[in-house]
Coordinates of C-alpha atoms and ligand atoms in Angstrom, one line a residue:
M635 CA 14.2 4.0 1.9
S636 CA 13.7 0.8 3.9
T637 CA 16.5 -0.9 5.6
D638 CA 17.1 -4.4 6.8
R639 CA 18.3 -3.1 10.1
G640 CA 15.0 -1.3 10.3
R641 CA 13.1 -4.5 9.9
C642 CA 15.0 -6.3 12.6
A643 CA 14.6 -3.4 15.0
A644 CA 10.9 -3.4 14.3
V645 CA 10.4 -7.0 15.2
A646 CA 12.5 -6.7 18.4
L647 CA 10.9 -3.5 19.5
A648 CA 7.4 -4.8 19.0
V649 CA 7.7 -7.0 22.0
L650 CA 9.6 -4.5 24.1
L651 CA 7.3 -1.6 23.4
A652 CA 4.0 -3.3 23.6
A653 CA 3.7 -3.0 27.3
S654 CA 5.0 0.5 27.6
L655 CA 2.9 1.9 24.8
A656 CA -0.2 0.2 26.1
A657 CA 0.6 1.7 29.5
C658 CA 0.8 5.2 28.0
G659 CA -2.9 4.8 27.2
G660 CA -4.9 7.0 24.7
A661 CA -3.9 10.2 23.0
R662 CA -4.2 13.6 24.6
Q663 CA -7.8 14.6 24.1
G664 CA -7.2 18.4 23.8
S665 CA -10.4 19.1 22.1
A666 CA -12.1 22.3 21.4
P667 CA -15.7 23.1 20.4
A668 CA -16.7 22.6 16.8
G669 CA -15.7 25.4 14.4
N670 CA -12.5 26.4 12.8
A671 CA -9.9 29.1 13.0
A672 CA -10.4 30.4 9.5
G673 CA -14.1 31.0 10.2
H674 CA -15.3 28.5 7.6
A675 CA -18.5 26.8 8.3
L676 CA -18.0 23.1 9.1
H677 CA -19.2 20.6 6.5
A678 CA -22.7 19.4 7.1
A679 CA -21.4 15.9 7.7
A680 CA -18.7 17.2 10.2
P681 CA -18.5 14.4 12.8
G682 CA -17.8 16.8 15.7
L683 CA -14.8 18.1 17.5
T684 CA -11.6 19.6 16.3
D685 CA -8.4 20.0 18.3
A686 CA -7.5 23.3 19.8
E687 CA -4.4 23.4 17.6
K688 CA -5.6 23.5 14.0
V689 CA -2.9 21.2 12.7
L690 CA -2.9 17.6 11.3
N691 CA 0.2 15.6 10.7
V692 CA -0.2 12.9 8.1
Y693 CA 2.2 10.1 7.1
N694 CA 1.0 8.3 3.9
W695 CA 2.5 6.3 1.1
S696 CA 4.0 8.3 -1.7
D697 CA 1.9 9.0 -4.8
Y698 CA -1.3 8.1 -2.9
I699 CA -3.5 11.1 -2.9
S700 CA -5.0 13.5 -5.4
P701 CA -3.1 16.8 -5.3
D702 CA -6.2 18.9 -4.6
V703 CA -7.6 16.8 -1.7
V704 CA -5.4 18.1 1.1
P705 CA -5.8 21.8 0.1
A706 CA -9.6 21.4 -0.1
F707 CA -9.6 19.9 3.4
E708 CA -7.5 22.7 4.8
K709 CA -9.8 25.3 3.2
E710 CA -13.0 23.6 4.4
Y711 CA -11.9 23.0 8.0
G712 CA -9.3 25.6 8.6
I713 CA -6.8 22.9 9.6
K714 CA -3.2 23.0 8.4
V715 CA -2.0 19.6 7.1
N716 CA 1.6 18.6 7.3
Y717 CA 1.9 15.7 4.8
D718 CA 4.9 13.4 4.7
V719 CA 5.4 10.2 2.7
F720 CA 7.1 6.8 2.9
D721 CA 7.3 3.9 0.5
S722 CA 7.6 0.8 2.6
N723 CA 5.8 -0.8 5.6
A724 CA 9.1 -1.5 7.3
V725 CA 10.0 2.2 7.4
L726 CA 6.6 3.1 8.9
Q727 CA 6.7 0.2 11.4
T728 CA 10.1 1.2 12.7
K729 CA 8.8 4.7 13.4
L730 CA 5.6 3.5 15.0
L731 CA 7.2 1.1 17.3
A732 CA 9.8 3.6 18.4
G733 CA 6.8 5.9 19.4
Q734 CA 6.4 9.7 19.3
T735 CA 6.2 9.8 15.6
G736 CA 4.4 13.2 15.7
Y737 CA 1.9 11.8 13.2
D738 CA -1.9 11.9 13.7
I739 CA -2.7 9.7 10.8
V740 CA -0.6 6.8 9.4
V741 CA -1.4 4.3 6.7
P742 CA 0.0 0.8 7.4
S743 CA -1.0 -2.2 5.3
A744 CA -3.5 -4.5 7.1
N745 CA -1.0 -7.3 7.8
F746 CA 1.4 -4.8 9.5
L747 CA -1.5 -3.1 11.2
A748 CA -2.5 -6.4 12.9
L749 CA 0.9 -6.6 14.6
Q750 CA 1.0 -2.9 15.4
I751 CA -2.4 -3.2 17.1
K752 CA -1.0 -5.9 19.4
A753 CA 2.0 -3.7 20.2
G754 CA -0.4 -1.0 21.4
V755 CA 0.6 1.7 18.9
F756 CA -2.9 2.8 17.9
Q757 CA -5.9 4.2 19.7
K758 CA -9.4 2.9 19.0
L759 CA -11.4 4.9 16.6
D760 CA -14.5 6.8 17.8
K761 CA -16.8 5.6 15.1
S762 CA -19.5 8.0 16.0
R763 CA -17.2 10.6 14.5
I764 CA -16.8 8.7 11.2
P765 CA -20.3 8.5 9.9
N766 CA -19.0 7.9 6.4
L767 CA -18.0 4.4 7.6
K768 CA -21.4 3.3 6.4
N769 CA -20.1 3.5 2.9
V770 CA -17.6 0.7 3.2
D771 CA -18.2 -2.1 0.7
P772 CA -18.9 -5.2 2.8
D773 CA -17.4 -7.5 0.2
I774 CA -14.0 -5.8 0.7
A775 CA -14.4 -5.2 4.4
K776 CA -14.8 -9.0 5.0
R777 CA -11.4 -9.6 3.5
F778 CA -9.5 -7.4 5.9
A779 CA -11.8 -8.1 8.9
P780 CA -9.6 -10.8 10.4
L781 CA -6.8 -8.3 10.7
D782 CA -8.8 -5.7 12.8
P783 CA -12.1 -7.4 13.8
G784 CA -14.9 -4.8 13.9
M785 CA -12.8 -2.1 12.3
Q786 CA -11.9 -0.9 15.8
Y787 CA -8.6 0.7 15.0
A788 CA -8.5 1.4 11.3
V789 CA -10.5 2.0 8.1
N790 CA -9.5 1.1 4.6
Y791 CA -8.1 3.8 2.5
F792 CA -7.4 1.9 -0.7
W793 CA -6.7 -1.7 -1.8
G794 CA -4.8 -3.1 -4.7
T795 CA -2.7 -6.0 -6.1
S796 CA 0.9 -6.6 -7.0
G797 CA 1.3 -7.8 -10.6
V798 CA 2.8 -7.2 -14.0
G799 CA 3.5 -3.6 -15.0
Y800 CA 5.0 -3.4 -18.5
N801 CA 5.8 -1.3 -21.5
V802 CA 3.8 -2.9 -24.3
D803 CA 6.1 -2.1 -27.2
K804 CA 9.4 -2.7 -25.4
I805 CA 8.3 -6.1 -24.1
K806 CA 7.0 -7.1 -27.5
A807 CA 10.3 -6.1 -29.1
A808 CA 12.3 -8.0 -26.5
M809 CA 10.1 -11.2 -26.6
P810 CA 7.2 -11.2 -29.1
A811 CA 5.4 -14.0 -27.3
A812 CA 6.0 -12.8 -23.8
P813 CA 3.5 -14.3 -21.3
V814 CA 2.5 -10.8 -20.0
D815 CA -0.3 -12.2 -17.9
S816 CA 1.9 -14.5 -15.8
F817 CA 4.4 -14.3 -13.0
R818 CA 6.6 -16.2 -15.5
M819 CA 7.6 -12.7 -16.7
F820 CA 9.6 -12.4 -13.5
Y821 CA 10.2 -15.9 -12.1
D822 CA 10.9 -18.0 -15.2
P823 CA 14.6 -17.5 -16.0
A824 CA 13.9 -18.4 -19.7
V825 CA 11.5 -15.5 -19.9
V826 CA 12.8 -12.8 -17.6
R827 CA 16.3 -12.9 -19.2
H828 CA 14.8 -11.3 -22.3
F829 CA 14.0 -8.1 -20.4
K830 CA 17.3 -7.5 -18.6
D831 CA 18.5 -4.8 -21.0
C832 CA 15.3 -2.8 -21.1
G833 CA 15.1 -2.8 -17.3
I834 CA 13.3 -4.6 -14.6
S835 CA 12.3 -3.5 -11.1
I836 CA 10.8 -5.3 -8.2
L837 CA 9.0 -4.0 -5.1
D838 CA 11.0 -3.8 -1.8
E839 CA 8.3 -5.4 0.2
P840 CA 9.5 -8.9 1.2
E841 CA 6.3 -10.0 3.0
E842 CA 4.4 -9.4 -0.2
I843 CA 7.0 -10.6 -2.8
I844 CA 7.4 -13.9 -1.0
N845 CA 3.7 -14.4 -1.4
T846 CA 3.8 -13.7 -5.1
V847 CA 6.5 -16.4 -5.5
F848 CA 4.3 -18.8 -3.5
V849 CA 1.4 -18.0 -5.8
Y850 CA 3.7 -18.8 -8.8
L851 CA 4.9 -22.0 -7.2
G852 CA 1.4 -23.1 -6.1
I853 CA 2.4 -22.9 -2.4
P854 CA -0.2 -21.7 0.0
A855 CA 0.2 -18.0 0.7
N856 CA 1.7 -17.0 4.0
S857 CA 3.3 -20.4 4.5
E858 CA 5.9 -20.4 7.2
R859 CA 7.4 -23.7 6.3
P860 CA 11.2 -23.3 6.0
E861 CA 11.2 -25.6 2.9
D862 CA 8.8 -23.2 1.1
L863 CA 11.0 -20.2 2.0
A864 CA 13.9 -22.1 0.6
A865 CA 12.0 -22.9 -2.6
A866 CA 11.1 -19.2 -3.0
E867 CA 14.6 -18.0 -2.4
K868 CA 15.8 -20.3 -5.2
V869 CA 13.3 -18.7 -7.6
L870 CA 14.3 -15.2 -6.4
M871 CA 18.0 -15.8 -6.6
A872 CA 17.7 -17.1 -10.1
M873 CA 15.9 -14.0 -11.4
R874 CA 18.0 -11.5 -9.4
P875 CA 20.8 -11.1 -12.1
Y876 CA 18.2 -9.7 -14.5
V877 CA 16.7 -7.1 -12.0
R878 CA 18.0 -3.6 -12.2
Y879 CA 16.7 -2.5 -8.8
V880 CA 14.5 -3.3 -5.8
N881 CA 12.5 -0.3 -4.8
S882 CA 8.8 0.5 -4.3
S883 CA 8.4 4.1 -5.6
R884 CA 11.0 4.9 -8.2
Y885 CA 9.4 2.6 -10.8
I886 CA 6.4 4.8 -11.5
E887 CA 8.5 7.5 -13.1
D888 CA 10.9 5.0 -14.7
L889 CA 8.1 3.1 -16.4
A890 CA 6.5 6.3 -17.5
N891 CA 9.8 7.6 -19.1
G892 CA 10.7 4.2 -20.7
D893 CA 13.8 3.9 -18.4
I894 CA 12.5 0.4 -17.4
C895 CA 10.2 -1.9 -19.3
L896 CA 8.9 -4.3 -16.6
A897 CA 8.0 -3.8 -13.0
L898 CA 6.6 -6.2 -10.4
G899 CA 4.6 -3.3 -9.0
W900 CA 1.3 -2.2 -7.4
S901 CA -1.8 -1.8 -9.6
G902 CA -2.4 1.9 -9.1
D903 CA 1.3 2.9 -9.3
V904 CA 1.4 1.3 -12.8
G905 CA -1.8 3.0 -13.7
Q906 CA -0.2 6.3 -12.7
A907 CA 2.9 5.5 -14.8
G908 CA 0.6 5.0 -17.8
L909 CA -1.2 8.3 -17.1
R910 CA 2.1 10.2 -16.8
A911 CA 3.3 8.7 -20.1
R912 CA 0.1 9.7 -21.8
E913 CA 0.3 13.2 -20.4
A914 CA 3.9 13.5 -21.5
R915 CA 2.9 12.1 -25.0
N916 CA 6.2 10.2 -24.9
G917 CA 4.8 7.2 -26.8
N918 CA 5.3 4.8 -23.8
N919 CA 2.2 2.5 -23.6
I920 CA 2.1 1.2 -20.1
K921 CA -0.2 -1.7 -18.9
Y922 CA -0.9 -3.6 -15.7
L923 CA -2.1 -7.1 -15.6
I924 CA -3.1 -9.3 -12.6
P925 CA -1.3 -12.6 -13.3
Q926 CA -3.5 -15.5 -14.3
E927 CA -1.9 -17.7 -11.5
G928 CA -3.6 -15.3 -8.9
A929 CA -2.1 -12.4 -7.0
V930 CA -1.6 -10.8 -3.7
M931 CA -4.3 -8.3 -2.5
F932 CA -3.3 -5.7 0.0
F933 CA -5.3 -3.2 2.1
D934 CA -3.9 0.1 3.3
M935 CA -5.5 1.3 6.4
L936 CA -6.0 4.7 8.0
A937 CA -5.1 4.6 11.7
I938 CA -4.4 7.1 14.5
P939 CA -1.3 6.5 16.7
A940 CA -2.0 6.2 20.4
D941 CA 0.1 9.3 21.1
A942 CA -1.3 11.5 18.3
L943 CA -1.5 15.1 19.4
H944 CA -4.5 15.9 17.2
P945 CA -6.9 12.9 17.4
N946 CA -10.0 15.0 16.7
N947 CA -8.6 16.5 13.6
A948 CA -7.5 13.0 12.6
H949 CA -11.1 11.6 13.0
L950 CA -12.3 14.6 10.9
F951 CA -9.8 13.8 8.1
I952 CA -10.6 10.1 8.1
N953 CA -14.3 10.9 7.7
Y954 CA -13.4 13.4 5.0
L955 CA -11.4 10.8 3.0
L956 CA -14.4 8.5 3.2
R957 CA -16.7 11.0 1.8
P958 CA -17.9 9.6 -1.6
D959 CA -16.8 12.6 -3.7
V960 CA -13.4 12.7 -2.0
S961 CA -12.8 9.0 -2.2
A962 CA -13.8 9.0 -5.9
K963 CA -11.5 11.9 -6.6
N964 CA -8.6 10.1 -5.0
S965 CA -9.3 6.8 -6.6
S966 CA -9.6 8.5 -10.0
A967 CA -6.2 10.2 -9.5
V968 CA -4.1 7.5 -8.0
H969 CA -5.7 4.5 -9.8
F970 CA -6.0 2.4 -6.7
A971 CA -9.4 0.8 -5.7
S972 CA -11.6 2.6 -3.3
S973 CA -13.6 0.3 -1.0
N974 CA -16.2 3.0 -0.6
A975 CA -19.3 1.7 -2.3
A976 CA -21.0 5.1 -2.4
A977 CA -17.9 6.5 -4.3
Y978 CA -18.1 3.9 -7.1
P979 CA -20.6 5.8 -9.3
L980 CA -18.4 8.9 -9.0
I981 CA -15.1 7.3 -10.0
D982 CA -13.6 8.1 -13.5
P983 CA -15.1 5.3 -15.6
V984 CA -11.7 4.6 -17.2
V985 CA -10.4 3.7 -13.7
L986 CA -13.6 2.0 -12.5
N987 CA -13.8 -0.2 -15.6
D988 CA -10.1 -1.1 -15.5
R989 CA -10.1 -4.8 -14.4
G990 CA -6.5 -4.5 -13.3
I991 CA -7.7 -1.9 -10.7
F992 CA -11.2 -3.2 -9.9
P993 CA -11.0 -6.9 -10.8
G994 CA -14.2 -8.9 -11.4
P995 CA -15.4 -11.6 -9.1
E996 CA -13.6 -14.4 -10.9
T997 CA -10.2 -12.7 -10.6
K998 CA -11.0 -11.6 -7.0
A999 CA -11.6 -15.3 -6.1
H1000 CA -7.9 -16.0 -6.9
L1001 CA -6.5 -13.1 -4.8
V1002 CA -4.8 -13.9 -1.5
A1003 CA -4.2 -11.5 1.4
N1004 CA -0.9 -10.9 3.2
L1005 CA -1.2 -12.1 6.8
P1006 CA 1.1 -11.2 9.7
R1007 CA 4.0 -13.6 10.1
S1008 CA 5.6 -14.9 13.4
Q1009 CA 8.8 -13.2 14.7
A1010 CA 10.8 -16.3 14.1
Y1011 CA 9.7 -16.4 10.4
M1012 CA 10.3 -12.7 10.0
R1013 CA 14.0 -13.2 11.1
L1014 CA 14.4 -15.8 8.4
L1015 CA 12.6 -13.8 5.7
T1016 CA 14.6 -10.6 6.6
R1017 CA 17.9 -12.5 6.1
M1018 CA 16.8 -14.0 2.9
W1019 CA 15.7 -10.6 1.6
T1020 CA 19.1 -9.1 2.4
R1021 CA 20.7 -11.9 0.4
F1022 CA 18.3 -11.3 -2.4
K1023 CA 18.8 -7.5 -2.5
S1024 CA 22.5 -7.8 -2.5
G1025 CA 22.4 -10.7 -5.0
R1026 CA 24.6 -12.9 -2.9
Ligands
LIG167 N1 2.2 4.6 -4.2 C1 1.3 4.0 -3.3 C2 1.5 2.5 -3.1 C3 0.7 2.0 -2.0 C4 0.9 0.6 -1.9 N2 0.6 0.0 -0.6 C5 1.4 -1.1 -0.4 C6 0.9 -2.2 0.2 C7 1.9 -3.3 0.5 N3 1.4 -4.5 1.0

């Protein structure tokens, strides 16, 4: 879905559009008194106004919500939700910087959010209408705090890591002593070559993948030193011949079906692949491990575009998603970590006790966050990524 042209456009447009978007100011505040068209009573914790038009346009990552959560919101509040999906930050960013997305809620990762805030694409949240913010786990909140100080523009939806997703039996058959808890699975040519035939995928998220290579090489995360980028490119180019594809959504189904055996993927996605395989009873035993070298931790954030047409409905939906029962239902379904402390006791214990999804303090201490990069660095990274994807 993402394109390199999109990435370049995003960087260039950030500067050009910052002033004009900021000048456009806040969203249309076409609010109506509390209540809903379908005549349902508002939930007790309803944080106030809805918009005159009972519609909400949501743009979220694919495979990132329990199937019953949106219908339950529609029923409870009488608001019709139009729900679209994407699978890369670059795609979302290109739309946001062009403006007039038509979306009322979007879900950028925190490192992208920081740049987008500077470009003026979001409106400030009215926290008085998000009382469930009180549930946010301070230990997680402090990690994304530098990217949106004071949670002025966004709240966390889920967080997770990128690591080793693998088919236990196929990997064992290909290499009995495979170092499954290490980035060597991808970045050591002597290891990765064993899995070429059973199929390897890697995420199409250059800002994150480059950090996984830095973690593997012992280079500080988010380094912008050209020599570090060159060292990482060398590692990536050496493993490229063994990779079947670079994509951030297709691997869930392919791991579940046994069409690939190894994915550098996101924690919850691999968890969902395992669930799908179990439900299909197809014999594929899928696991996710956070590499012992450390890993990248990401935070996906709920934010309201400055030009959203239904900002009141958006606030209502954000508060709804932060309700402990709703957050727990979502986390249990998508296998990503909620940062809602009040939801923890309600999450499926299989998910809550999975240390690949909710790592313990020792592992957490070795996780690094993606930070926004300079425009100059992004140009270099984008060119490198194009070379990597094409394998030339
Ligand atoms: N299927 C949902 C995956 C969501 C992953 N978010 C990506 C964060 C990238 N830094």
